[in-house]
GROMACS .gro file of C-alpha atoms in nm:
model
  433
    1MET     CA    1  -4.736  -0.661  -2.396
    2PRO     CA    2  -5.010  -0.458  -2.567
    3THR     CA    3  -4.927  -0.302  -2.904
    4ARG     CA    4  -4.998   0.047  -2.775
    5THR     CA    5  -4.749   0.003  -2.495
    6SER     CA    6  -4.485  -0.136  -2.732
    7LYS     CA    7  -4.520   0.161  -2.963
    8SER     CA    8  -4.505   0.402  -2.671
    9LEU     CA    9  -4.190   0.244  -2.530
   10GLN     CA   10  -4.030   0.246  -2.875
   11ALA     CA   11  -4.113   0.616  -2.907
   12TRP     CA   12  -3.930   0.668  -2.576
   13HIS     CA   13  -3.626   0.466  -2.689
   14ASP     CA   14  -3.609   0.666  -3.013
   15LEU     CA   15  -3.525   0.981  -2.812
   16ASN     CA   16  -3.174   1.075  -2.710
   17ASP     CA   17  -3.081   1.127  -2.345
   18ARG     CA   18  -3.161   1.498  -2.341
   19GLN     CA   19  -3.496   1.451  -2.512
   20GLN     CA   20  -3.587   1.172  -2.269
   21GLY     CA   21  -3.489   1.387  -1.972
   22THR     CA   22  -3.692   1.682  -2.100
   23LEU     CA   23  -3.999   1.471  -2.175
   24ALA     CA   24  -3.973   1.315  -1.827
   25VAL     CA   25  -3.974   1.658  -1.660
   26ILE     CA   26  -4.275   1.770  -1.864
   27TYR     CA   27  -4.454   1.447  -1.772
   28ASP     CA   28  -4.381   1.497  -1.400
   29LEU     CA   29  -4.528   1.849  -1.412
   30ASP     CA   30  -4.827   1.725  -1.612
   31GLN     CA   31  -4.900   1.455  -1.355
   32ALA     CA   32  -4.858   1.701  -1.069
   33ALA     CA   33  -5.119   1.927  -1.230
   34GLU     CA   34  -5.355   1.631  -1.272
   35SER     CA   35  -5.304   1.521  -0.912
   36GLY     CA   36  -5.363   1.873  -0.782
   37ARG     CA   37  -5.682   1.900  -0.983
   38ARG     CA   38  -5.811   1.573  -0.835
   39SER     CA   39  -5.724   1.686  -0.483
   40ASN     CA   40  -5.906   2.016  -0.534
   41ALA     CA   41  -6.211   1.832  -0.668
   42ALA     CA   42  -6.213   1.609  -0.358
   43ARG     CA   43  -6.239   1.928  -0.151
   44GLY     CA   44  -6.523   2.057  -0.365
   45GLU     CA   45  -6.308   2.298  -0.568
   46TYR     CA   46  -6.380   2.214  -0.932
   47ASP     CA   47  -6.177   2.342  -1.227
   48ASP     CA   48  -6.396   2.367  -1.538
   49ARG     CA   49  -6.118   2.484  -1.770
   50PRO     CA   50  -6.048   2.258  -2.070
   51ALA     CA   51  -5.757   2.014  -2.039
   52MET     CA   52  -5.550   2.198  -2.299
   53VAL     CA   53  -5.550   2.497  -2.062
   54TRP     CA   54  -5.483   2.340  -1.722
   55ARG     CA   55  -5.228   2.096  -1.868
   56SER     CA   56  -5.031   2.381  -2.031
   57ILE     CA   57  -4.686   2.427  -1.873
   58ASP     CA   58  -4.484   2.749  -1.880
   59PHE     CA   59  -4.150   2.691  -2.050
   60ALA     CA   60  -3.957   3.017  -2.111
   61HIS     CA   61  -4.032   3.386  -2.116
   62GLU     CA   62  -3.957   3.606  -2.415
   63PRO     CA   63  -3.761   3.823  -2.384
   64ALA     CA   64  -3.539   3.582  -2.192
   65LEU     CA   65  -3.428   3.809  -1.905
   66ARG     CA   66  -3.406   3.574  -1.609
   67LYS     CA   67  -3.284   3.842  -1.370
   68VAL     CA   68  -3.608   4.028  -1.441
   69PHE     CA   69  -3.866   3.756  -1.505
   70GLY     CA   70  -3.711   3.472  -1.307
   71TRP     CA   71  -3.709   3.103  -1.393
   72THR     CA   72  -4.005   2.884  -1.478
   73LEU     CA   73  -4.049   2.564  -1.281
   74LEU     CA   74  -3.976   2.370  -1.600
   75GLN     CA   75  -3.643   2.551  -1.643
   76GLU     CA   76  -3.555   2.482  -1.278
   77ARG     CA   77  -3.626   2.111  -1.318
   78LEU     CA   78  -3.428   2.088  -1.640
   79MET     CA   79  -3.131   2.261  -1.482
   80GLY     CA   80  -3.150   2.018  -1.189
   81ARG     CA   81  -3.111   1.730  -1.434
   82GLY     CA   82  -2.813   1.893  -1.602
   83TRP     CA   83  -2.991   2.029  -1.908
   84ASP     CA   84  -2.922   2.401  -1.901
   85ASN     CA   85  -3.119   2.655  -2.103
   86GLN     CA   86  -2.894   2.643  -2.409
   87GLY     CA   87  -3.041   2.390  -2.651
   88ASN     CA   88  -3.375   2.350  -2.474
   89GLY     CA   89  -3.559   2.525  -2.755
   90SER     CA   90  -3.432   2.283  -3.018
   91THR     CA   91  -3.513   1.991  -2.786
   92MET     CA   92  -3.871   2.111  -2.755
   93ALA     CA   93  -3.892   2.144  -3.134
   94ALA     CA   94  -3.768   1.786  -3.174
   95LEU     CA   95  -4.031   1.658  -2.931
   96GLU     CA   96  -4.300   1.850  -3.117
   97ARG     CA   97  -4.191   1.705  -3.452
   98ARG     CA   98  -4.237   1.357  -3.306
   99GLY     CA   99  -4.587   1.446  -3.193
  100LEU     CA  100  -4.502   1.412  -2.823
  101ILE     CA  101  -4.572   1.772  -2.718
  102ALA     CA  102  -4.756   2.076  -2.852
  103ARG     CA  103  -4.602   2.422  -2.824
  104ASP     CA  104  -4.788   2.749  -2.781
  105ASN     CA  105  -4.751   3.085  -2.610
  106ARG     CA  106  -4.955   3.331  -2.408
  107PRO     CA  107  -4.911   3.707  -2.376
  108THR     CA  108  -4.759   3.863  -2.065
  109ARG     CA  109  -4.725   4.225  -1.961
  110PHE     CA  110  -4.375   4.257  -2.103
  111GLY     CA  111  -4.374   3.999  -2.383
  112TYR     CA  112  -4.501   3.644  -2.399
  113MET     CA  113  -4.453   3.308  -2.227
  114ARG     CA  114  -4.367   3.003  -2.432
  115THR     CA  115  -4.570   2.701  -2.317
  116VAL     CA  116  -4.565   2.327  -2.381
  117ARG     CA  117  -4.826   2.057  -2.337
  118LEU     CA  118  -4.803   1.681  -2.358
  119THR     CA  119  -4.997   1.507  -2.632
  120ARG     CA  120  -5.165   1.173  -2.568
  121GLU     CA  121  -4.876   1.003  -2.745
  122GLY     CA  122  -4.623   1.199  -2.541
  123ARG     CA  123  -4.791   1.104  -2.216
  124ALA     CA  124  -4.797   0.737  -2.317
  125ALA     CA  125  -4.428   0.745  -2.417
  126ALA     CA  126  -4.322   0.915  -2.093
  127ARG     CA  127  -4.529   0.674  -1.887
  128ALA     CA  128  -4.382   0.373  -2.065
  129GLY     CA  129  -4.030   0.506  -2.018
  130THR     CA  130  -4.040   0.645  -1.665
  131SER     CA  131  -4.335   0.508  -1.470
  132LEU     CA  132  -4.302   0.226  -1.221
  133ASN     CA  133  -4.657   0.135  -1.324
  134PRO     CA  134  -4.637   0.170  -1.704
  135GLY     CA  135  -4.969  -0.006  -1.750
  136GLY     CA  136  -5.141   0.258  -1.539
  137PRO     CA  137  -5.245   0.240  -1.174
  138ARG     CA  138  -5.397  -0.087  -1.059
  139LYS     CA  139  -5.751  -0.091  -0.931
  140ALA     CA  140  -5.793  -0.107  -0.555
  141ALA     CA  141  -6.070  -0.008  -0.319
  142LEU     CA  142  -5.848   0.237  -0.129
  143GLY     CA  143  -5.606   0.498  -0.255
  144HIS     CA  144  -5.241   0.516  -0.150
  145ARG     CA  145  -5.291   0.739   0.155
  146SER     CA  146  -5.609   0.564   0.271
  147TRP     CA  147  -5.440   0.222   0.256
  148GLU     CA  148  -5.134   0.360   0.436
  149VAL     CA  149  -5.352   0.492   0.721
  150LEU     CA  150  -5.550   0.168   0.745
  151ALA     CA  151  -5.218  -0.018   0.776
  152LEU     CA  152  -5.119   0.216   1.060
  153LEU     CA  153  -5.451   0.146   1.233
  154TRP     CA  154  -5.394  -0.230   1.189
  155SER     CA  155  -5.042  -0.207   1.335
  156ALA     CA  156  -5.164   0.000   1.630
  157HIS     CA  157  -5.433  -0.259   1.702
  158GLN     CA  158  -5.173  -0.538   1.691
  159HIS     CA  159  -4.987  -0.354   1.968
  160GLY     CA  160  -5.308  -0.309   2.167
  161LYS     CA  161  -5.309   0.069   2.125
  162PRO     CA  162  -5.517   0.324   1.937
  163LEU     CA  163  -5.373   0.549   1.669
  164LYS     CA  164  -5.319   0.863   1.876
  165TRP     CA  165  -5.404   1.123   1.616
  166GLY     CA  166  -5.616   1.433   1.630
  167TYR     CA  167  -5.874   1.493   1.360
  168SER     CA  168  -5.782   1.303   1.042
  169VAL     CA  169  -5.950   1.393   0.715
  170THR     CA  170  -5.838   1.064   0.560
  171ILE     CA  171  -5.989   0.853   0.837
  172GLU     CA  172  -6.308   1.055   0.868
  173ARG     CA  173  -6.385   1.073   0.497
  174ALA     CA  174  -6.218   0.770   0.337
  175LEU     CA  175  -6.241   0.508   0.613
  176ILE     CA  176  -6.554   0.612   0.801
  177GLU     CA  177  -6.792   0.809   0.579
  178LYS     CA  178  -6.737   0.605   0.260
  179HIS     CA  179  -6.779   0.262   0.420
  180VAL     CA  180  -7.079   0.098   0.579
  181PRO     CA  181  -6.999  -0.044   0.826
  182PRO     CA  182  -6.699   0.193   0.873
  183LEU     CA  183  -6.342   0.064   0.867
  184ALA     CA  184  -6.239   0.283   1.162
  185ARG     CA  185  -6.395   0.479   1.445
  186SER     CA  186  -6.310   0.779   1.656
  187ILE     CA  187  -6.240   0.724   2.026
  188PRO     CA  188  -6.132   0.967   2.299
  189ASP     CA  189  -5.761   0.879   2.254
  190GLY     CA  190  -5.761   0.899   1.873
  191TYR     CA  191  -5.879   0.634   1.626
  192GLU     CA  192  -5.898   0.257   1.613
  193ILE     CA  193  -5.974   0.002   1.346
  194THR     CA  194  -6.316  -0.166   1.359
  195ASP     CA  195  -6.400  -0.536   1.319
  196ARG     CA  196  -6.506  -0.458   0.963
  197GLY     CA  197  -6.177  -0.275   0.910
  198ARG     CA  198  -5.979  -0.579   1.023
  199ASP     CA  199  -6.180  -0.808   0.795
  200PHE     CA  200  -6.130  -0.564   0.507
  201TYR     CA  201  -5.755  -0.551   0.575
  202ARG     CA  202  -5.730  -0.930   0.561
  203GLU     CA  203  -5.947  -0.968   0.253
  204HIS     CA  204  -5.784  -0.691   0.051
  205HIS     CA  205  -5.423  -0.707   0.171
  206ALA     CA  206  -5.283  -0.882  -0.138
  207ALA     CA  207  -5.458  -0.651  -0.385
  208HIS     CA  208  -5.358  -0.334  -0.204
  209THR     CA  209  -4.994  -0.429  -0.148
  210ALA     CA  210  -4.968  -0.497  -0.522
  211THR     CA  211  -5.130  -0.162  -0.602
  212HIS     CA  212  -4.935   0.034  -0.341
  213PRO     CA  213  -4.603  -0.156  -0.312
  214THR     CA  214  -4.419   0.121  -0.128
  215VAL     CA  215  -4.663   0.124   0.165
  216HIS     CA  216  -4.544  -0.075   0.465
  217ALA     CA  217  -4.848  -0.290   0.541
  218PRO     CA  218  -4.774  -0.588   0.771
  219HIS     CA  219  -4.906  -0.922   0.652
  220PRO     CA  220  -5.227  -1.008   0.841
  221ASP     CA  221  -5.091  -1.355   0.922
  222GLY     CA  222  -4.770  -1.224   1.076
  223THR     CA  223  -4.404  -1.190   0.984
  224ASP     CA  224  -4.364  -1.554   0.881
  225ALA     CA  225  -4.621  -1.503   0.605
  226GLU     CA  226  -4.442  -1.202   0.453
  227PRO     CA  227  -4.332  -1.268   0.093
  228TRP     CA  228  -3.996  -1.100   0.161
  229PRO     CA  229  -3.782  -1.200   0.462
  230PRO     CA  230  -3.671  -0.907   0.682
  231ALA     CA  231  -3.337  -1.087   0.721
  232ALA     CA  232  -3.259  -1.004   0.357
  233ASP     CA  233  -3.302  -0.632   0.424
  234ARG     CA  234  -3.085  -0.656   0.734
  235MET     CA  235  -2.809  -0.827   0.538
  236LEU     CA  236  -2.819  -0.562   0.267
  237ALA     CA  237  -2.805  -0.293   0.535
  238GLN     CA  238  -2.496  -0.459   0.688
  239HIS     CA  239  -2.317  -0.459   0.350
  240ARG     CA  240  -2.412  -0.096   0.298
  241GLN     CA  241  -2.291   0.004   0.645
  242LEU     CA  242  -1.954  -0.169   0.602
  243TYR     CA  243  -1.891   0.012   0.276
  244LEU     CA  244  -1.984   0.351   0.425
  245VAL     CA  245  -1.757   0.292   0.727
  246LEU     CA  246  -1.464   0.208   0.499
  247LEU     CA  247  -1.540   0.503   0.272
  248THR     CA  248  -1.535   0.740   0.569
  249ALA     CA  249  -1.204   0.593   0.686
  250TRP     CA  250  -1.063   0.634   0.333
  251LYS     CA  251  -1.168   0.999   0.324
  252ASP     CA  252  -1.007   1.062   0.663
  253ALA     CA  253  -0.679   0.897   0.554
  254ARG     CA  254  -0.680   1.088   0.223
  255ASP     CA  255  -0.739   1.420   0.400
  256ALA     CA  256  -0.466   1.339   0.653
  257ARG     CA  257  -0.222   1.267   0.371
  258GLN     CA  258  -0.305   1.591   0.191
  259ALA     CA  259  -0.263   1.791   0.511
  260ALA     CA  260   0.068   1.621   0.591
  261ASP     CA  261   0.197   1.675   0.235
  262THR     CA  262   0.120   2.044   0.268
  263GLU     CA  263   0.306   2.066   0.598
  264ALA     CA  264   0.602   1.867   0.461
  265THR     CA  265   0.653   2.110   0.173
  266ALA     CA  266   0.591   2.430   0.368
  267PRO     CA  267   0.885   2.675   0.343
  268PRO     CA  268   1.080   2.753   0.660
  269PRO     CA  269   0.981   3.068   0.843
  270GLU     CA  270   1.184   3.374   0.759
  271MET     CA  271   1.394   3.516   1.038
  272PRO     CA  272   1.496   3.883   1.053
  273ALA     CA  273   1.861   3.952   0.987
  274SER     CA  274   1.896   4.089   1.340
  275ALA     CA  275   1.799   3.755   1.498
  276PRO     CA  276   2.083   3.583   1.689
  277THR     CA  277   2.243   3.288   1.510
  278ALA     CA  278   2.135   3.048   1.785
  279VAL     CA  279   1.771   3.155   1.756
  280ALA     CA  280   1.775   3.110   1.376
  281ALA     CA  281   1.928   2.765   1.424
  282GLN     CA  282   1.655   2.668   1.670
  283THR     CA  283   1.386   2.776   1.425
  284LYS     CA  284   1.551   2.580   1.145
  285THR     CA  285   1.581   2.268   1.362
  286ARG     CA  286   1.214   2.281   1.462
  287HIS     CA  287   1.108   2.327   1.099
  288GLU     CA  288   1.324   2.036   0.978
  289LEU     CA  289   1.184   1.811   1.250
  290TRP     CA  290   0.828   1.920   1.173
  291SER     CA  291   0.880   1.861   0.800
  292GLU     CA  292   1.034   1.520   0.861
  293THR     CA  293   0.748   1.406   1.086
  294ALA     CA  294   0.503   1.545   0.830
  295ARG     CA  295   0.670   1.333   0.560
  296GLN     CA  296   0.643   1.029   0.783
  297ARG     CA  297   0.276   1.102   0.855
  298ALA     CA  298   0.212   1.154   0.484
  299ALA     CA  299   0.376   0.820   0.399
  300LEU     CA  300   0.175   0.640   0.668
  301ALA     CA  301  -0.151   0.804   0.556
  302ALA     CA  302  -0.070   0.720   0.193
  303ALA     CA  303  -0.032   0.353   0.281
  304HIS     CA  304  -0.357   0.362   0.477
  305THR     CA  305  -0.534   0.540   0.191
  306GLU     CA  306  -0.427   0.274  -0.056
  307ASP     CA  307  -0.532  -0.010   0.173
  308LEU     CA  308  -0.868   0.150   0.253
  309HIS     CA  309  -0.928   0.220  -0.115
  310THR     CA  310  -0.892  -0.152  -0.188
  311ARG     CA  311  -1.109  -0.249   0.110
  312ALA     CA  312  -1.383  -0.003   0.009
  313GLU     CA  313  -1.378  -0.129  -0.350
  314HIS     CA  314  -1.411  -0.487  -0.228
  315ALA     CA  315  -1.694  -0.399   0.013
  316ALA     CA  316  -1.876  -0.211  -0.263
  317ARG     CA  317  -1.850  -0.508  -0.497
  318ALA     CA  318  -1.974  -0.744  -0.226
  319TYR     CA  319  -2.265  -0.508  -0.161
  320ALA     CA  320  -2.346  -0.494  -0.533
  321THR     CA  321  -2.335  -0.872  -0.582
  322THR     CA  322  -2.552  -0.924  -0.274
  323ALA     CA  323  -2.800  -0.667  -0.401
  324LEU     CA  324  -2.803  -0.837  -0.743
  325THR     CA  325  -2.882  -1.168  -0.574
  326ALA     CA  326  -3.169  -1.015  -0.379
  327TYR     CA  327  -3.294  -0.835  -0.690
  328ARG     CA  328  -3.301  -1.152  -0.897
  329ALA     CA  329  -3.479  -1.339  -0.615
  330ALA     CA  330  -3.748  -1.070  -0.601
  331ILE     CA  331  -3.807  -1.100  -0.975
  332THR     CA  332  -3.810  -1.481  -0.980
  333GLN     CA  333  -4.020  -1.495  -0.660
  334THR     CA  334  -3.763  -1.712  -0.479
  335SER     CA  335  -3.597  -1.677  -0.140
  336PRO     CA  336  -3.310  -1.424  -0.147
  337LEU     CA  337  -3.148  -1.585   0.156
  338ASP     CA  338  -3.046  -1.889  -0.049
  339GLY     CA  339  -2.773  -1.693  -0.226
  340MET     CA  340  -2.694  -1.403   0.007
  341THR     CA  341  -2.396  -1.395   0.241
  342PRO     CA  342  -2.320  -1.146   0.520
  343PRO     CA  343  -2.034  -0.900   0.478
  344ASP     CA  344  -1.684  -1.007   0.576
  345PRO     CA  345  -1.477  -0.720   0.722
  346GLU     CA  346  -1.160  -0.928   0.685
  347PRO     CA  347  -1.198  -1.141   0.369
  348ASP     CA  348  -0.949  -1.423   0.319
  349THR     CA  349  -0.904  -1.334  -0.046
  350TRP     CA  350  -0.918  -1.015  -0.246
  351ASP     CA  351  -1.055  -1.191  -0.553
  352GLU     CA  352  -1.339  -0.987  -0.697
  353PRO     CA  353  -1.676  -1.168  -0.688
  354PRO     CA  354  -1.853  -1.184  -1.024
  355LEU     CA  355  -2.094  -0.908  -1.121
  356PRO     CA  356  -2.377  -1.077  -1.314
  357ALA     CA  357  -2.612  -0.867  -1.524
  358PRO     CA  358  -2.930  -0.767  -1.340
  359ALA     CA  359  -3.244  -0.962  -1.421
  360GLU     CA  360  -3.519  -0.774  -1.601
  361THR     CA  361  -3.845  -0.674  -1.437
  362GLY     CA  362  -4.021  -0.571  -1.759
  363ILE     CA  363  -4.053  -0.216  -1.624
  364ASN     CA  364  -3.836   0.014  -1.835
  365ALA     CA  365  -3.791   0.278  -1.565
  366ILE     CA  366  -3.625   0.016  -1.343
  367ASP     CA  367  -3.451  -0.197  -1.606
  368SER     CA  368  -3.290   0.084  -1.808
  369GLU     CA  369  -3.137   0.247  -1.501
  370ALA     CA  370  -3.018  -0.090  -1.367
  371ALA     CA  371  -2.853  -0.169  -1.702
  372LYS     CA  372  -2.674   0.168  -1.713
  373LEU     CA  373  -2.551   0.140  -1.355
  374HIS     CA  374  -2.437  -0.219  -1.408
  375ALA     CA  375  -2.246  -0.122  -1.723
  376ALA     CA  376  -2.071   0.159  -1.534
  377ALA     CA  377  -1.990  -0.071  -1.240
  378ALA     CA  378  -1.849  -0.332  -1.479
  379GLY     CA  379  -1.630  -0.070  -1.646
  380ARG     CA  380  -1.829  -0.068  -1.969
  381PRO     CA  381  -2.044   0.246  -1.944
  382VAL     CA  382  -2.325   0.278  -2.196
  383LYS     CA  383  -2.242   0.522  -2.472
  384ARG     CA  384  -2.427   0.847  -2.418
  385ARG     CA  385  -2.676   0.956  -2.678
  386GLY     CA  386  -2.654   1.328  -2.728
  387PRO     CA  387  -2.460   1.585  -2.523
  388ALA     CA  388  -2.369   1.505  -2.165
  389PRO     CA  389  -2.567   1.690  -1.896
  390THR     CA  390  -2.384   1.946  -1.683
  391ARG     CA  391  -2.496   1.927  -1.323
  392ARG     CA  392  -2.536   2.274  -1.177
  393THR     CA  393  -2.666   2.428  -0.860
  394ARG     CA  394  -2.788   2.781  -0.808
  395ARG     CA  395  -2.666   3.026  -0.548
  396GLY     CA  396  -2.883   3.325  -0.612
  397ASN     CA  397  -2.835   3.405  -0.979
  398VAL     CA  398  -2.495   3.233  -0.988
  399ARG     CA  399  -2.480   2.882  -1.129
  400VAL     CA  400  -2.212   2.651  -0.997
  401ILE     CA  401  -2.102   2.342  -1.192
  402GLU     CA  402  -2.101   2.026  -0.982
  403LYS     CA  403  -1.810   1.791  -1.051
  404PRO     CA  404  -1.848   1.421  -0.967
  405SER     CA  405  -1.603   1.290  -0.711
  406ALA     CA  406  -1.389   0.978  -0.767
  407LYS     CA  407  -1.466   0.767  -0.463
  408PRO     CA  408  -1.358   0.403  -0.438
  409GLY     CA  409  -1.643   0.172  -0.533
  410ALA     CA  410  -1.873   0.462  -0.624
  411ALA     CA  411  -2.016   0.295  -0.936
  412LEU     CA  412  -2.068  -0.035  -0.756
  413TYR     CA  413  -2.233   0.143  -0.464
  414ALA     CA  414  -2.467   0.332  -0.700
  415LEU     CA  415  -2.577   0.003  -0.857
  416ALA     CA  416  -2.633  -0.159  -0.518
  417GLU     CA  417  -2.833   0.139  -0.391
  418HIS     CA  418  -3.060   0.134  -0.696
  419LEU     CA  419  -3.133  -0.235  -0.657
  420ARG     CA  420  -3.172  -0.221  -0.280
  421GLY     CA  421  -3.409   0.074  -0.312
  422HIS     CA  422  -3.648  -0.141  -0.514
  423VAL     CA  423  -3.632  -0.467  -0.319
  424VAL     CA  424  -3.626  -0.336   0.040
  425GLY     CA  425  -3.935  -0.429   0.235
  426GLY     CA  426  -4.050  -0.656  -0.048
  427ALA     CA  427  -4.161  -0.361  -0.263
  428LEU     CA  428  -4.049  -0.520  -0.590
  429VAL     CA  429  -4.208  -0.854  -0.501
  430ARG     CA  430  -4.541  -0.679  -0.447
  431ARG     CA  431  -4.501  -0.462  -0.754
  432LEU     CA  432  -4.453  -0.767  -0.976
  433SER     CA  433  -4.716  -0.985  -0.812
   0.00000   0.00000   0.00000
């Protein structure tokens, strides 16, 4: 690994959780500004302002009257990650002391706006810590969207049909105007790939799938030539579905128990003193019967809740271990099917399968999250560095604290989802190729 990258990643690791989260948000906004500037330039709209101006990000208005001046986008993003306004100023100061951001301000009509801007070192640290391509984007002839559209044209041709689109800027400019001969052509029913386009797709498939791993681009030699077997994705989906079915059943049983408990402890209805004795006795008898049946329903639902809790935990662990197997296979470039097994709705034993540590990809954004989720799933959560975030949502000007729910197998499911999200469709195989 290059020295520059090592220093950048170390600078990221030297930050606590809140500082990392704040730097990540600033980096996301910085990259969005850069992407927007490139898009505008492609349309002929050029921004000649210096980088220190167009990369500047509004942080907080002074005076800090949110009901009057509203929230900046940076404040909204920080709140979404659980880092509320209190303490953000000191976090920004800490990032500035480390040379990762520069702080400034600009006048407004009623005060001034505090601004922040990433330094070169800050951008490198954030990229090393959060990017799925920490070494920077790979070089490929086509950009993400252009390659995605060419893959759609290829797939349409394989089915003997044109791509039935109206006017497409991507096809007209990126696939027709910029290539001689063109990679696509316009026809009355839409667009179709040309002979040159098919040759280009074959020749450049490997390079482009590595550069754009999230784009679904069928292998030119067919399904059998795909580096990742679709059967692995189907098996992961089956494990996921079984867990979600059991989780829904557990929720239903839990809710039924709570409702029955409430009915079982409800006080008897009050009867007026003038009511005949027989009528009062009838009311009492109905209430006692209703309470007794409610207690029986509560006991039955409690037993079901306990059983479903165990089943959901087991299904979540099986999903996680299967995802770990697939994840390791993607990293080692081996077949995931050699170690994967389909879900068993009625396992013979309730022994918990082992939960091995996830293999490392060498990409911090993937590895650090996998390690945290694995530690939580194994019951050894990583010690937090700095104050814990408080998840909040906004309803108008009212902020509501979100409390995590205790669902059976939740930590195992979170780990499995993270791993599956990276391997599905062979994305991780292509990313590491």
